[in-house]
mmCIF file of C-alpha atoms (C1' of nucleotides) in Angstrom:
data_model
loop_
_atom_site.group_PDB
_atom_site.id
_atom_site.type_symbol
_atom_site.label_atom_id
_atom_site.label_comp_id
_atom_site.label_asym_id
_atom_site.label_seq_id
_atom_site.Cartn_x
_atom_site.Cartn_y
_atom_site.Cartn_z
ATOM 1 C CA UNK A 116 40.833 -176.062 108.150
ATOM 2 C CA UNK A 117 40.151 -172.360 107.817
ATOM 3 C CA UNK A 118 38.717 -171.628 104.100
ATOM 4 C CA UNK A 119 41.126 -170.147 101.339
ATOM 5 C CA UNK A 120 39.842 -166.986 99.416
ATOM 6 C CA UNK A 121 38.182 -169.610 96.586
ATOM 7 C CA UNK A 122 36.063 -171.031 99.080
ATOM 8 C CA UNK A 123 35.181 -167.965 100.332
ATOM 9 C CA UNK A 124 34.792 -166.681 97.169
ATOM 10 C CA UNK A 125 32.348 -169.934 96.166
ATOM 11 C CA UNK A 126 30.425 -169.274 99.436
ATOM 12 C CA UNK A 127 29.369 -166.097 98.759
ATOM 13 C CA UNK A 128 28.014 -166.900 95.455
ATOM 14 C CA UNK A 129 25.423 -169.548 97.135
ATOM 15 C CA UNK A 130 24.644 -166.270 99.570
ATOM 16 C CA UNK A 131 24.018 -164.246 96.941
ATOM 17 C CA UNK A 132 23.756 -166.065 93.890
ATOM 18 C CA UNK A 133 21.533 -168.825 94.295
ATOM 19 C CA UNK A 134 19.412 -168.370 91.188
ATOM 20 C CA UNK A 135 23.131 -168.173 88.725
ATOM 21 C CA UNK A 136 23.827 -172.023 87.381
ATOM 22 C CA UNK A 137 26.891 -172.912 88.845
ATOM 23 C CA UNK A 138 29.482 -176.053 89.918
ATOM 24 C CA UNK A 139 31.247 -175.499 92.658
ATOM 25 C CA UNK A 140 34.032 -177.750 91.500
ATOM 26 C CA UNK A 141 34.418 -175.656 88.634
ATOM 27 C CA UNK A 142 34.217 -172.567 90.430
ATOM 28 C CA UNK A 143 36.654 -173.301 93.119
ATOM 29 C CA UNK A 144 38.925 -174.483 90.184
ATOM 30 C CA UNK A 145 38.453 -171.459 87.464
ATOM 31 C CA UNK A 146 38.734 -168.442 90.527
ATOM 32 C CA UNK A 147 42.212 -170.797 92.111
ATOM 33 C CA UNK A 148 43.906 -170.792 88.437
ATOM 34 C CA UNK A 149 43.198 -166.834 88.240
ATOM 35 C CA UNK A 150 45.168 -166.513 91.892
ATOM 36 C CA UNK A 151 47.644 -168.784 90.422
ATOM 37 C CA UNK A 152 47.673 -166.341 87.147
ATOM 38 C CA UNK A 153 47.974 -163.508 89.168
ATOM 39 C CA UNK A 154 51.311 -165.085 91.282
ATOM 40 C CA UNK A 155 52.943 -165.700 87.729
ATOM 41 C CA UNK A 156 51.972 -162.088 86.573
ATOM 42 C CA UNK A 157 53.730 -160.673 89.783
ATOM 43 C CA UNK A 158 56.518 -163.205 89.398
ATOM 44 C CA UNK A 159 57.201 -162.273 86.071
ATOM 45 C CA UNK A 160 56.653 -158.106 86.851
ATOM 46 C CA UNK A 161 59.289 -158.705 89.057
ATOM 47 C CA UNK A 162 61.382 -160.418 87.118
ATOM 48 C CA UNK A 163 61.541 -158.153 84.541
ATOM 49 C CA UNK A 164 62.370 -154.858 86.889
ATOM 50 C CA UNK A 165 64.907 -157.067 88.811
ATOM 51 C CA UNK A 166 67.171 -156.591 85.253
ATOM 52 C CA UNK A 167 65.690 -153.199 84.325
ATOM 53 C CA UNK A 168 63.602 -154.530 81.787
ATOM 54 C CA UNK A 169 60.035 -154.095 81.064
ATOM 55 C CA UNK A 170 57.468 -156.279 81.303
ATOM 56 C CA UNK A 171 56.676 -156.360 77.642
ATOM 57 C CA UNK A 172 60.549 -156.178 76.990
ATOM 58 C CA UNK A 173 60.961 -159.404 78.917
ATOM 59 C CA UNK A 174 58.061 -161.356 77.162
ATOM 60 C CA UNK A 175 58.737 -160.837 74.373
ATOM 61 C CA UNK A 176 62.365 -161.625 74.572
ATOM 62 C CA UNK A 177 61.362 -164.818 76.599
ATOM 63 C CA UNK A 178 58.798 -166.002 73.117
ATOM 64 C CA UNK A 179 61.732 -165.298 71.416
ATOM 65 C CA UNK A 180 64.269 -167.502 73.358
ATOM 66 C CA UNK A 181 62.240 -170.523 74.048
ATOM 67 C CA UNK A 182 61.111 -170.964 70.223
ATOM 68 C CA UNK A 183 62.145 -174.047 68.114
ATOM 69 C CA UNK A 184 64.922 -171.807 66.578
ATOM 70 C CA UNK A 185 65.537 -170.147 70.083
ATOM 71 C CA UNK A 186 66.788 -166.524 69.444
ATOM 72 C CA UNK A 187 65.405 -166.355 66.079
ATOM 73 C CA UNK A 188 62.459 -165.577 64.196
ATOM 74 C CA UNK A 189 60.329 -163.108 61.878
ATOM 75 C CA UNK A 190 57.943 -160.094 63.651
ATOM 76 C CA UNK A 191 54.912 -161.999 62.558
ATOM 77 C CA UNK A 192 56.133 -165.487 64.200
ATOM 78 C CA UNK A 193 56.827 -163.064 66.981
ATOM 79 C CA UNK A 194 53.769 -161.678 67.169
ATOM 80 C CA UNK A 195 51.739 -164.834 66.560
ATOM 81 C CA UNK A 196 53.386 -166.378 70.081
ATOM 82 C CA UNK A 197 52.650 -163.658 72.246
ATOM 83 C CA UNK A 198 49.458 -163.103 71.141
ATOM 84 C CA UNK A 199 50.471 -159.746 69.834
ATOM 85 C CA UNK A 200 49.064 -157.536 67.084
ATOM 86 C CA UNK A 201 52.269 -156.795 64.126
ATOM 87 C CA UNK A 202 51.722 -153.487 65.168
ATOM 88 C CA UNK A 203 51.773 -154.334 68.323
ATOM 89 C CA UNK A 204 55.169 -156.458 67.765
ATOM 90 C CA UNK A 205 56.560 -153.221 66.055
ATOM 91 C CA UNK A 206 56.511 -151.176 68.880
ATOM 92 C CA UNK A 207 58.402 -153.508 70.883
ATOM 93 C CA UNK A 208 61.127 -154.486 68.610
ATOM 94 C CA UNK A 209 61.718 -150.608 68.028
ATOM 95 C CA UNK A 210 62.414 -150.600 71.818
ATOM 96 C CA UNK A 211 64.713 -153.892 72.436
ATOM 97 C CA UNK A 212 66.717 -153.115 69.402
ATOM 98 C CA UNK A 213 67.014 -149.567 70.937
ATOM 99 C CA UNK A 214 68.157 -151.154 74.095
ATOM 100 C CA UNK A 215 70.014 -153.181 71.944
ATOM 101 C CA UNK A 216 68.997 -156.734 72.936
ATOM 102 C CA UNK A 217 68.243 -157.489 69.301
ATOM 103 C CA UNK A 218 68.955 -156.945 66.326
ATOM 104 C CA UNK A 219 66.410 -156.831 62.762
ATOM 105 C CA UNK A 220 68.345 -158.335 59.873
ATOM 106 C CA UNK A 221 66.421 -158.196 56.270
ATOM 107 C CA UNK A 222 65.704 -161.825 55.219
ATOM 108 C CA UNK A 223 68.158 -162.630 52.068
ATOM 109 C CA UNK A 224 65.105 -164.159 50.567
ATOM 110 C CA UNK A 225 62.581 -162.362 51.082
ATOM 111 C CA UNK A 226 62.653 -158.522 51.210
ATOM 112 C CA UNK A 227 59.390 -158.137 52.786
ATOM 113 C CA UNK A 228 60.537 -159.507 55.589
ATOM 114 C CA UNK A 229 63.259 -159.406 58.426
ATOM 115 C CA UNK A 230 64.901 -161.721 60.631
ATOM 116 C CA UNK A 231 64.934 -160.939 64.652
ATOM 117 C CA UNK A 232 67.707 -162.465 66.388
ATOM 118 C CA UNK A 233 68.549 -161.906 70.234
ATOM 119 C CA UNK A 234 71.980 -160.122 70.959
ATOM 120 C CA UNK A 235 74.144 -161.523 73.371
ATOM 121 C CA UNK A 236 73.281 -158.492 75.822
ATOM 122 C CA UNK A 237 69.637 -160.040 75.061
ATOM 123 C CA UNK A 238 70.673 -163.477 75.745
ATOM 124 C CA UNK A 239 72.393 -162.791 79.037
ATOM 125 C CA UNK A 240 69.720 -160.130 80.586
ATOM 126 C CA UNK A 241 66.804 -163.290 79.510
ATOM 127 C CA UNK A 242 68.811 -165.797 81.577
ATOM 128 C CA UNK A 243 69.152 -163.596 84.397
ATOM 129 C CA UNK A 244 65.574 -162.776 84.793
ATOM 130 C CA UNK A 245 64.490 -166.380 84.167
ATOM 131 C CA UNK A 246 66.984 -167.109 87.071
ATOM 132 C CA UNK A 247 64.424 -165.150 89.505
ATOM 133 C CA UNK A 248 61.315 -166.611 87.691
ATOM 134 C CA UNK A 249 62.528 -169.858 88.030
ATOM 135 C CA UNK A 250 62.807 -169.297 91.689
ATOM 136 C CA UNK A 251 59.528 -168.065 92.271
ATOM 137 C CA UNK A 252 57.700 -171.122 90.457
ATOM 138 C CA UNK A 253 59.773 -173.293 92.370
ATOM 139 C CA UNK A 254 58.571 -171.566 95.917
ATOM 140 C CA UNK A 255 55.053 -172.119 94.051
ATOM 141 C CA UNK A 256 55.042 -175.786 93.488
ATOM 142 C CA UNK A 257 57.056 -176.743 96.293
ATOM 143 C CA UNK A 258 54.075 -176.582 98.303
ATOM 144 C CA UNK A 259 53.281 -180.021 96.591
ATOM 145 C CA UNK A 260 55.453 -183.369 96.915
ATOM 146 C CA UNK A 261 56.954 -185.241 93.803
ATOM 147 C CA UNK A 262 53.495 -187.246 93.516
ATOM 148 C CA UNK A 263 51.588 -184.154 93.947
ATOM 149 C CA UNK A 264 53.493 -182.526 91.398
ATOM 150 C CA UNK A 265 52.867 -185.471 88.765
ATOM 151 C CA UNK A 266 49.155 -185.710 89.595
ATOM 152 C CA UNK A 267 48.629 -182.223 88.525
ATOM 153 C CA UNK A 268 50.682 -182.365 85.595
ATOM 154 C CA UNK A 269 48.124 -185.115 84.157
ATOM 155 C CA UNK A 270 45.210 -183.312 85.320
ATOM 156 C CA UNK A 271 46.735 -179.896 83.636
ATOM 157 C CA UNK A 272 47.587 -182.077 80.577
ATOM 158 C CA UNK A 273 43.752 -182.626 79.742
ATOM 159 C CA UNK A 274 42.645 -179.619 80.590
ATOM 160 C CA UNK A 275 45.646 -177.649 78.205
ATOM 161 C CA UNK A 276 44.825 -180.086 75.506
ATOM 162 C CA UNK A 277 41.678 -178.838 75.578
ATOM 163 C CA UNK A 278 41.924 -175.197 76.206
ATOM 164 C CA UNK A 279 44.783 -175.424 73.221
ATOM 165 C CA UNK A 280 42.901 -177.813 71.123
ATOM 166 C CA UNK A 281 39.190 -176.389 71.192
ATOM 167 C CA UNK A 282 39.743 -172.583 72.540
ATOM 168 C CA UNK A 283 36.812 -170.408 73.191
ATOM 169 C CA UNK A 284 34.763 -170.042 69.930
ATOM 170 C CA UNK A 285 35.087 -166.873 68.083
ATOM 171 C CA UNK A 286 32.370 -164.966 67.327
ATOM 172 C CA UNK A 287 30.592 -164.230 63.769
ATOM 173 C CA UNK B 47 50.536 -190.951 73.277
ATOM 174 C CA UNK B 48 50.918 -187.763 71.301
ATOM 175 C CA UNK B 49 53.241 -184.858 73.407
ATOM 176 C CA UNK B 50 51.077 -181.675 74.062
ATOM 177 C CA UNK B 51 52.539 -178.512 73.444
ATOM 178 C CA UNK B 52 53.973 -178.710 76.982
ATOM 179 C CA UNK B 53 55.968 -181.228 76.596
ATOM 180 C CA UNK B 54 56.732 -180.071 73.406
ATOM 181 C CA UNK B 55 58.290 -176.687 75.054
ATOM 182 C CA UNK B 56 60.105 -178.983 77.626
ATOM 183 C CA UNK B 57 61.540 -180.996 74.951
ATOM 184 C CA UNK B 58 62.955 -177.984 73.183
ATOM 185 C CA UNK B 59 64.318 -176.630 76.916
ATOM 186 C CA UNK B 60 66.268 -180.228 76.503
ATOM 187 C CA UNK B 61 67.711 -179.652 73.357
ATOM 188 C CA UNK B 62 68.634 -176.304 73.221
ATOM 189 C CA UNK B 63 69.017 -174.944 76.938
ATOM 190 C CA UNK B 64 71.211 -177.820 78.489
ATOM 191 C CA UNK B 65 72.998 -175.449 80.982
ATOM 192 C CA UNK B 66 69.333 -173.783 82.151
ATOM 193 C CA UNK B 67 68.629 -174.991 85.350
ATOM 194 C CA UNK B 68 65.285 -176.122 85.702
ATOM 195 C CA UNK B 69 62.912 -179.063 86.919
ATOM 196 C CA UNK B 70 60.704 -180.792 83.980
ATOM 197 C CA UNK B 71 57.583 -181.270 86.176
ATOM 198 C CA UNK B 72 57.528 -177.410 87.392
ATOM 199 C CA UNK B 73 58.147 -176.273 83.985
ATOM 200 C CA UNK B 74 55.128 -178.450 82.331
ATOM 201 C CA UNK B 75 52.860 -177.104 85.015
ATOM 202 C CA UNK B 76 54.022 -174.047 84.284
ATOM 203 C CA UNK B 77 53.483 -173.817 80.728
ATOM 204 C CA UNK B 78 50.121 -175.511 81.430
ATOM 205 C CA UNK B 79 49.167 -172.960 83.560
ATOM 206 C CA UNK B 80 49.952 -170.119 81.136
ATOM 207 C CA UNK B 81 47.917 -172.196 78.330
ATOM 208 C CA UNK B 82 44.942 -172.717 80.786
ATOM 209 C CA UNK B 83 45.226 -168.471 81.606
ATOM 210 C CA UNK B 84 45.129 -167.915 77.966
ATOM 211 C CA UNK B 85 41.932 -170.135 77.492
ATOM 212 C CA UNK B 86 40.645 -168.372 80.487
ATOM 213 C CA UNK B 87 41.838 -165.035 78.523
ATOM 214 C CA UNK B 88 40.170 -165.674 75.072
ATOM 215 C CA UNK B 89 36.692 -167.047 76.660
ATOM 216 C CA UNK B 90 36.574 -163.751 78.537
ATOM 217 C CA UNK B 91 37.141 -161.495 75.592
ATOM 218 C CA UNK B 92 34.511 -163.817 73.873
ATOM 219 C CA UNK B 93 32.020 -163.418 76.644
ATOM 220 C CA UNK B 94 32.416 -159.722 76.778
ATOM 221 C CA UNK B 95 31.670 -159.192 72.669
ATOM 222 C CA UNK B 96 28.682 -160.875 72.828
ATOM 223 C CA UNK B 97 27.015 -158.875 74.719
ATOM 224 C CA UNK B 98 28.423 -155.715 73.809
ATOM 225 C CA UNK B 99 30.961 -155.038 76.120
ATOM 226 C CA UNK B 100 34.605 -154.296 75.990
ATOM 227 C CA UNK B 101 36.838 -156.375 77.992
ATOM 228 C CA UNK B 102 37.372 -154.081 80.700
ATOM 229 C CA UNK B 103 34.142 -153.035 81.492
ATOM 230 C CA UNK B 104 33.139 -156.807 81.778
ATOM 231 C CA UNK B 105 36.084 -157.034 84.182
ATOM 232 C CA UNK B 106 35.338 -154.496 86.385
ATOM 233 C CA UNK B 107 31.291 -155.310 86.319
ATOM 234 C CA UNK B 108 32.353 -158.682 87.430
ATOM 235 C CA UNK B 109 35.082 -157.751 90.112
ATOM 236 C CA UNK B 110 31.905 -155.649 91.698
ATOM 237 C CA UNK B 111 29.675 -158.557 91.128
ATOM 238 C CA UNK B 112 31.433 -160.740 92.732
ATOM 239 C CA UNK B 113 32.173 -158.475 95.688
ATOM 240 C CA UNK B 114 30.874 -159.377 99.830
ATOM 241 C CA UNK B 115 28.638 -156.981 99.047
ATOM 242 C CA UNK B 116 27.518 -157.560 95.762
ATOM 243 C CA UNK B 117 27.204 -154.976 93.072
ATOM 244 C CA UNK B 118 28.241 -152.351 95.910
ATOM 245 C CA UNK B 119 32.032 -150.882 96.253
ATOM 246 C CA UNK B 120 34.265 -148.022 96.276
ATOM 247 C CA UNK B 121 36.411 -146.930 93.830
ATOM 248 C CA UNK B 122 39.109 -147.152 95.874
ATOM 249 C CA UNK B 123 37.756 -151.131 96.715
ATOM 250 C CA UNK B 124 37.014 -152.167 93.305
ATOM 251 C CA UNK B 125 40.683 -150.891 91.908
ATOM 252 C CA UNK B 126 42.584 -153.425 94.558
ATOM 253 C CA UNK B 127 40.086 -156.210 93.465
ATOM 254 C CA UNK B 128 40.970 -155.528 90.115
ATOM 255 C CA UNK B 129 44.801 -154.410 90.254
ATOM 256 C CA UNK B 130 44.386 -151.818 88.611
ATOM 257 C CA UNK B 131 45.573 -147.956 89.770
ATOM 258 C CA UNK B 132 43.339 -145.658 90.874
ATOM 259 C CA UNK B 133 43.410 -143.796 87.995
ATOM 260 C CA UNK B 134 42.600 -146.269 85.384
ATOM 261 C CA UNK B 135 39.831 -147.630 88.018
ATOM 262 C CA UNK B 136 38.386 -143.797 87.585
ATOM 263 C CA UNK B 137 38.693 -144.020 83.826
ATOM 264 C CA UNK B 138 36.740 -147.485 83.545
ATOM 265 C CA UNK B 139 34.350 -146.109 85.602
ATOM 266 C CA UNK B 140 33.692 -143.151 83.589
ATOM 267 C CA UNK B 141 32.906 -145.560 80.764
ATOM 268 C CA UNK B 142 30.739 -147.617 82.598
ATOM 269 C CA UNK B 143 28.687 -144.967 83.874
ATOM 270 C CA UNK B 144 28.217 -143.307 80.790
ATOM 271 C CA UNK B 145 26.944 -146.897 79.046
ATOM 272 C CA UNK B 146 24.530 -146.468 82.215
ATOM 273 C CA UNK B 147 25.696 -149.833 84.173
ATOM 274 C CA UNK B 148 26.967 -148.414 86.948
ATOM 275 C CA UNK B 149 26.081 -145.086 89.046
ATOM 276 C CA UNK B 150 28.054 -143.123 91.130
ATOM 277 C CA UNK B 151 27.055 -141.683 94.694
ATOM 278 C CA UNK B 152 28.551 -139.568 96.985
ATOM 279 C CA UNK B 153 29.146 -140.757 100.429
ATOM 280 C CA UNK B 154 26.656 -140.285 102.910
ATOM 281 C CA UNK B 155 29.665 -140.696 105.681
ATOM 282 C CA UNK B 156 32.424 -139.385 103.836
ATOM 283 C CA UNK B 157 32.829 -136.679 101.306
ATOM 284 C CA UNK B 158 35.956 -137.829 99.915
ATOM 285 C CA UNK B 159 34.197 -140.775 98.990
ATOM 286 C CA UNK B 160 31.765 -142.185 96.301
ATOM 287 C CA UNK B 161 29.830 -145.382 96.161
ATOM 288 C CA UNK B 162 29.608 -147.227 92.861
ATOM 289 C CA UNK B 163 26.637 -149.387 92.507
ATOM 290 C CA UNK B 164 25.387 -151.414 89.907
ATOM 291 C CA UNK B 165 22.548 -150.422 87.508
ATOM 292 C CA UNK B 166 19.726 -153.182 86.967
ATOM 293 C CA UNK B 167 20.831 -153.188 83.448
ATOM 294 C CA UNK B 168 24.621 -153.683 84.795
ATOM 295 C CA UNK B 169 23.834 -156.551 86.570
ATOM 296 C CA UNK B 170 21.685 -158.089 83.665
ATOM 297 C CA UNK B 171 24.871 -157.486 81.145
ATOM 298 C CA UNK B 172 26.754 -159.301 83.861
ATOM 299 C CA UNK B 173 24.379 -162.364 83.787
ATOM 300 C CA UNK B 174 24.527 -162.704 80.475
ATOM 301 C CA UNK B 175 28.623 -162.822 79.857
ATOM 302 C CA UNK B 176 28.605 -164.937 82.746
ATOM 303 C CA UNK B 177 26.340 -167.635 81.412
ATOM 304 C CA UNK B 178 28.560 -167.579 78.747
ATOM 305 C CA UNK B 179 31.693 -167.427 80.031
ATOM 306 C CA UNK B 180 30.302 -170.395 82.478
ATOM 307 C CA UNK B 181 29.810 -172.581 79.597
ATOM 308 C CA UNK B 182 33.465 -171.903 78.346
ATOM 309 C CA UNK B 183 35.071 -173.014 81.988
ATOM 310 C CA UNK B 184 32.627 -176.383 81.826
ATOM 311 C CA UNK B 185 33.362 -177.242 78.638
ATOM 312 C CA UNK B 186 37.162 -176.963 80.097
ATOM 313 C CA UNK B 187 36.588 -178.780 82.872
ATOM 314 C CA UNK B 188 34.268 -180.932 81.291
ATOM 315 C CA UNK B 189 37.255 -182.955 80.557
ATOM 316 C CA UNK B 190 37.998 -184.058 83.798
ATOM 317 C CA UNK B 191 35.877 -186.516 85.562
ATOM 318 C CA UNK B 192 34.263 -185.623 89.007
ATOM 319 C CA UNK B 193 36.941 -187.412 91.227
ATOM 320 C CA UNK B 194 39.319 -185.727 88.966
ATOM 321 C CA UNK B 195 38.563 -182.651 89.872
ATOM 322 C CA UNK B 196 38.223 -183.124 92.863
ATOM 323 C CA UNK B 197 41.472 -183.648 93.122
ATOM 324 C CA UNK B 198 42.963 -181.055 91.159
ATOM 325 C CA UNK B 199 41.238 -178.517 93.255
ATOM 326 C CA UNK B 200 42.808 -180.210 96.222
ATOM 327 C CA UNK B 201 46.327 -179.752 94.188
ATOM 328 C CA UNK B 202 45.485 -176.274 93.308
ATOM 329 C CA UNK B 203 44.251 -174.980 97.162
ATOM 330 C CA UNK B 204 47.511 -176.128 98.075
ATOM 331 C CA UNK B 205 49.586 -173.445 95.632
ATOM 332 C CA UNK B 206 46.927 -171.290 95.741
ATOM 333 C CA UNK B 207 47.425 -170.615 99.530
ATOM 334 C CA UNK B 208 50.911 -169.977 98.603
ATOM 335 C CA UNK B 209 50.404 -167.617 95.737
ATOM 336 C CA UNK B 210 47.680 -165.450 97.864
ATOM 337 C CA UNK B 211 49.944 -166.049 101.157
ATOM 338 C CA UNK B 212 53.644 -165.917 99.742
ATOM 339 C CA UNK B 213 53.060 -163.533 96.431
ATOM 340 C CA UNK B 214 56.619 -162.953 95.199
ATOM 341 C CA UNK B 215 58.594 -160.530 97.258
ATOM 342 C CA UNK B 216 58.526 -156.962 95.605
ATOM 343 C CA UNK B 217 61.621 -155.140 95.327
ATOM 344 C CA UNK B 218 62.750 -152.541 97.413
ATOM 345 C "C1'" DG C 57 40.464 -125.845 117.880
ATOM 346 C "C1'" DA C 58 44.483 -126.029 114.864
ATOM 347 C "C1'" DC C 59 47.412 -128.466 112.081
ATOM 348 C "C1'" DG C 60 50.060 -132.058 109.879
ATOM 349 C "C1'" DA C 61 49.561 -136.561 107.973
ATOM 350 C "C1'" DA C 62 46.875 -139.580 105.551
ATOM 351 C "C1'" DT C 63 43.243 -140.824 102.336
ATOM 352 C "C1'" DA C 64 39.840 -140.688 98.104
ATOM 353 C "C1'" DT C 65 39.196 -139.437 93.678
ATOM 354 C "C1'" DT C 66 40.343 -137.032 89.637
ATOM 355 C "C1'" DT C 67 43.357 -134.753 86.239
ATOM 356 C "C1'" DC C 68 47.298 -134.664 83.218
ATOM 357 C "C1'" DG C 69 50.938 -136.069 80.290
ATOM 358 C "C1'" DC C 70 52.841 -140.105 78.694
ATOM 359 C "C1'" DT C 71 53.143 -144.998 77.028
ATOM 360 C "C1'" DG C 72 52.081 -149.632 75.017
ATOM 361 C "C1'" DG C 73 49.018 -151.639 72.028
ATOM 362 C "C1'" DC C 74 45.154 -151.668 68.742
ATOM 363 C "C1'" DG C 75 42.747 -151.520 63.975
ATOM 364 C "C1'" DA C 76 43.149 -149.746 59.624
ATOM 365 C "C1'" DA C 77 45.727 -148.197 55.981
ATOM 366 C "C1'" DC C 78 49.996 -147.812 53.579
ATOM 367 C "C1'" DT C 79 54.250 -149.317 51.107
ATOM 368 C "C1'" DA C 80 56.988 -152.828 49.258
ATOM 369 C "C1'" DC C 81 57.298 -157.303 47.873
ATOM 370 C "C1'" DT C 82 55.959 -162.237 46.636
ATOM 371 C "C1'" DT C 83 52.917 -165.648 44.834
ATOM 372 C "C1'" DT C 84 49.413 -167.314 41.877
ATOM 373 C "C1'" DG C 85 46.770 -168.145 37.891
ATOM 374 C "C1'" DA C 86 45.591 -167.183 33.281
ATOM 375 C "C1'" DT D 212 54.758 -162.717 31.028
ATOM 376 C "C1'" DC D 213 51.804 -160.038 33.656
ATOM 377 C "C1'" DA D 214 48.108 -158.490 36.524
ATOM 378 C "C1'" DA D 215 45.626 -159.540 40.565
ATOM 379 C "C1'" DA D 216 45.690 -161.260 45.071
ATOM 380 C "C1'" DG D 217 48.040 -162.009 49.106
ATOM 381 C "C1'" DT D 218 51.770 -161.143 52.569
ATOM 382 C "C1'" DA D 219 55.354 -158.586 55.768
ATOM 383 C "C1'" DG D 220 56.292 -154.868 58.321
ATOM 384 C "C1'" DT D 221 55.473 -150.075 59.420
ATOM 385 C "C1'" DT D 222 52.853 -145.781 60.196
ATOM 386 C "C1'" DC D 223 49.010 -143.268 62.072
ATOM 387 C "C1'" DG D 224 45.334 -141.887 65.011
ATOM 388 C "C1'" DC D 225 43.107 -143.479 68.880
ATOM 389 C "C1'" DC D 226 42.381 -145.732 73.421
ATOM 390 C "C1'" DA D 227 43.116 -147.890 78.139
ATOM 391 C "C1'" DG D 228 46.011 -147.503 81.788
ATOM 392 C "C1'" DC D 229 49.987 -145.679 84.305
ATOM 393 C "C1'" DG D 230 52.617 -142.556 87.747
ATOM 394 C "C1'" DA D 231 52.639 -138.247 89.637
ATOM 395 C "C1'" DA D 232 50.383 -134.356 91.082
ATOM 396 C "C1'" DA D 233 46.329 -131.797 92.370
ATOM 397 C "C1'" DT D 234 42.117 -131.018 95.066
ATOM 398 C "C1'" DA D 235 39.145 -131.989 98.782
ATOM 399 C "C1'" DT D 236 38.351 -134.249 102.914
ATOM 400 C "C1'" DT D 237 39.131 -136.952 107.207
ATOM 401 C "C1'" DC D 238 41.637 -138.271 111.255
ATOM 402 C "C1'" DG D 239 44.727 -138.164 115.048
ATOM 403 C "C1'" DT D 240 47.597 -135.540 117.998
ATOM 404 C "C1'" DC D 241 48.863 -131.685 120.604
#
DNA sequence: GACGAATATTTCGCTGGCGAACTACTTTGA
DNA sequence: TCAAAGTAGTTCGCCAGCGAAATATTCGTC
């Protein structure tokens, strides 16, 4: 079976690399979940010009839909699930509310803050481009069977646990 | 057993998205994957502060690292590797030259051209984010016994080949 | 040999996002 | 009750990257 680009990619480090400390295991597994990264950043690039949206308009639009209160929250809770600086969060809410796929409400009790909540324009446009997405991940992980499917889902499950449990530590 | 925040998410799809189309073993993976990417994410940006560096130049030091001919590329080469334009390739470049870890030369066979090449203190910057960054992707994986993932990286070749094979279509 | 098409890199104006600071407001503790 | 500390969102100046255009060069065809 011809090599994918991860085991080409892991061969060339023992060519040229043989005094770096690595796992191939690990190495196969970290450079196939960038690939796989890279498919759902295209997936989702094109979702997002397939309704005339930006990326950034999408996203965040999408961390606002599939929240607890889906459609609602504050700039900061906003911000906070896309991994987004406020000012950051600012910039985009001045451009969807523009577009007018939200709408900023002050809070009735608390004047600091305001309440985001998507329009139905904002509503419809997120449904339509999670229609493409949806068909994209499903061309993904069809290449696996049911069982398949399930097997990774465990495997991913300890790993995310992890990765969301003890991320990266922060520096000083 | 405790729900991660996967199935947490998928939950939440149930109750509040009943007429969304959409499979509950493809969207766990899913949101796995994107938690895994933002591990991945946050142990680069880690790796890259520690020894000075800002993300980008770390990324673009390791897409030439990591290249068939290591440490070696064109500008032109190292911008596909990287998807990133030409233009912001030229602007990371800048940077990195200046900070003295890469130098530029003009083609030998081809005037249009330049050959980037990294310095010796490029390539010792690189060693050191990537012993770090290596310890952040085993302490991940480190979760997974060796059969374990062994099979995952059978699981992931399989939509891996897909996503480098199939990436989704781009719009006309 | 000339010329049009293509390519490589850079420049330029613009944009999305950042950190820091600002303004307005809320909470806390004495 | 009030001042200090903390919070929410925005503004500002700056930066990384983009698309388009510019400049220089190469290549293929006639």
């Amino acid at each position: 079976m011809a090599e994918d680009f991860a085991e080409q990619h892991v061969a060339r480090w023992r060519d040229h690399w043989i005094d770096v400390e690595f796992d191939d295991e690990i190495e196969l597994a970290t450079f196939r979940l960038s690939r796989l990264t890279k498919y759902q950043k295209d997936s989702v690039k094109n979702a997002a010009a397939a309704v005339g949206l930006q990326v950034f308009e999408y996203q965040t639009l999408h961390t606002l839909m599939i929240r607890d209160t889906p459609g609602i929250a504050s700039p900061r809770e906003l911000a906070e699930a896309a991994d987004v600086s406020p000012a950051g969060m600012t910039g985009r809410l001045d451009s969807l509310e523009k577009a007018g796929l939200i709408k900023r409400t002050p809070s009735p009790t608390d004047r600091r803050s305001i309440i985001i909540e998507a329009t139905t324009a904002g509503v419809a446009i997120w449904r339509q481009a999670m229609r493409q997405r949806g068909e994209a991940e499903k061309r993904l992980m069809g290449a696996l069977s049911a069982k398949e499917l399930t097997t990774l889902n465990r495997l991913l499950r300890k790993l995310a646990v992890v990765a969301d449990e003890h991320p990266p530590p922060n520096l000083p």
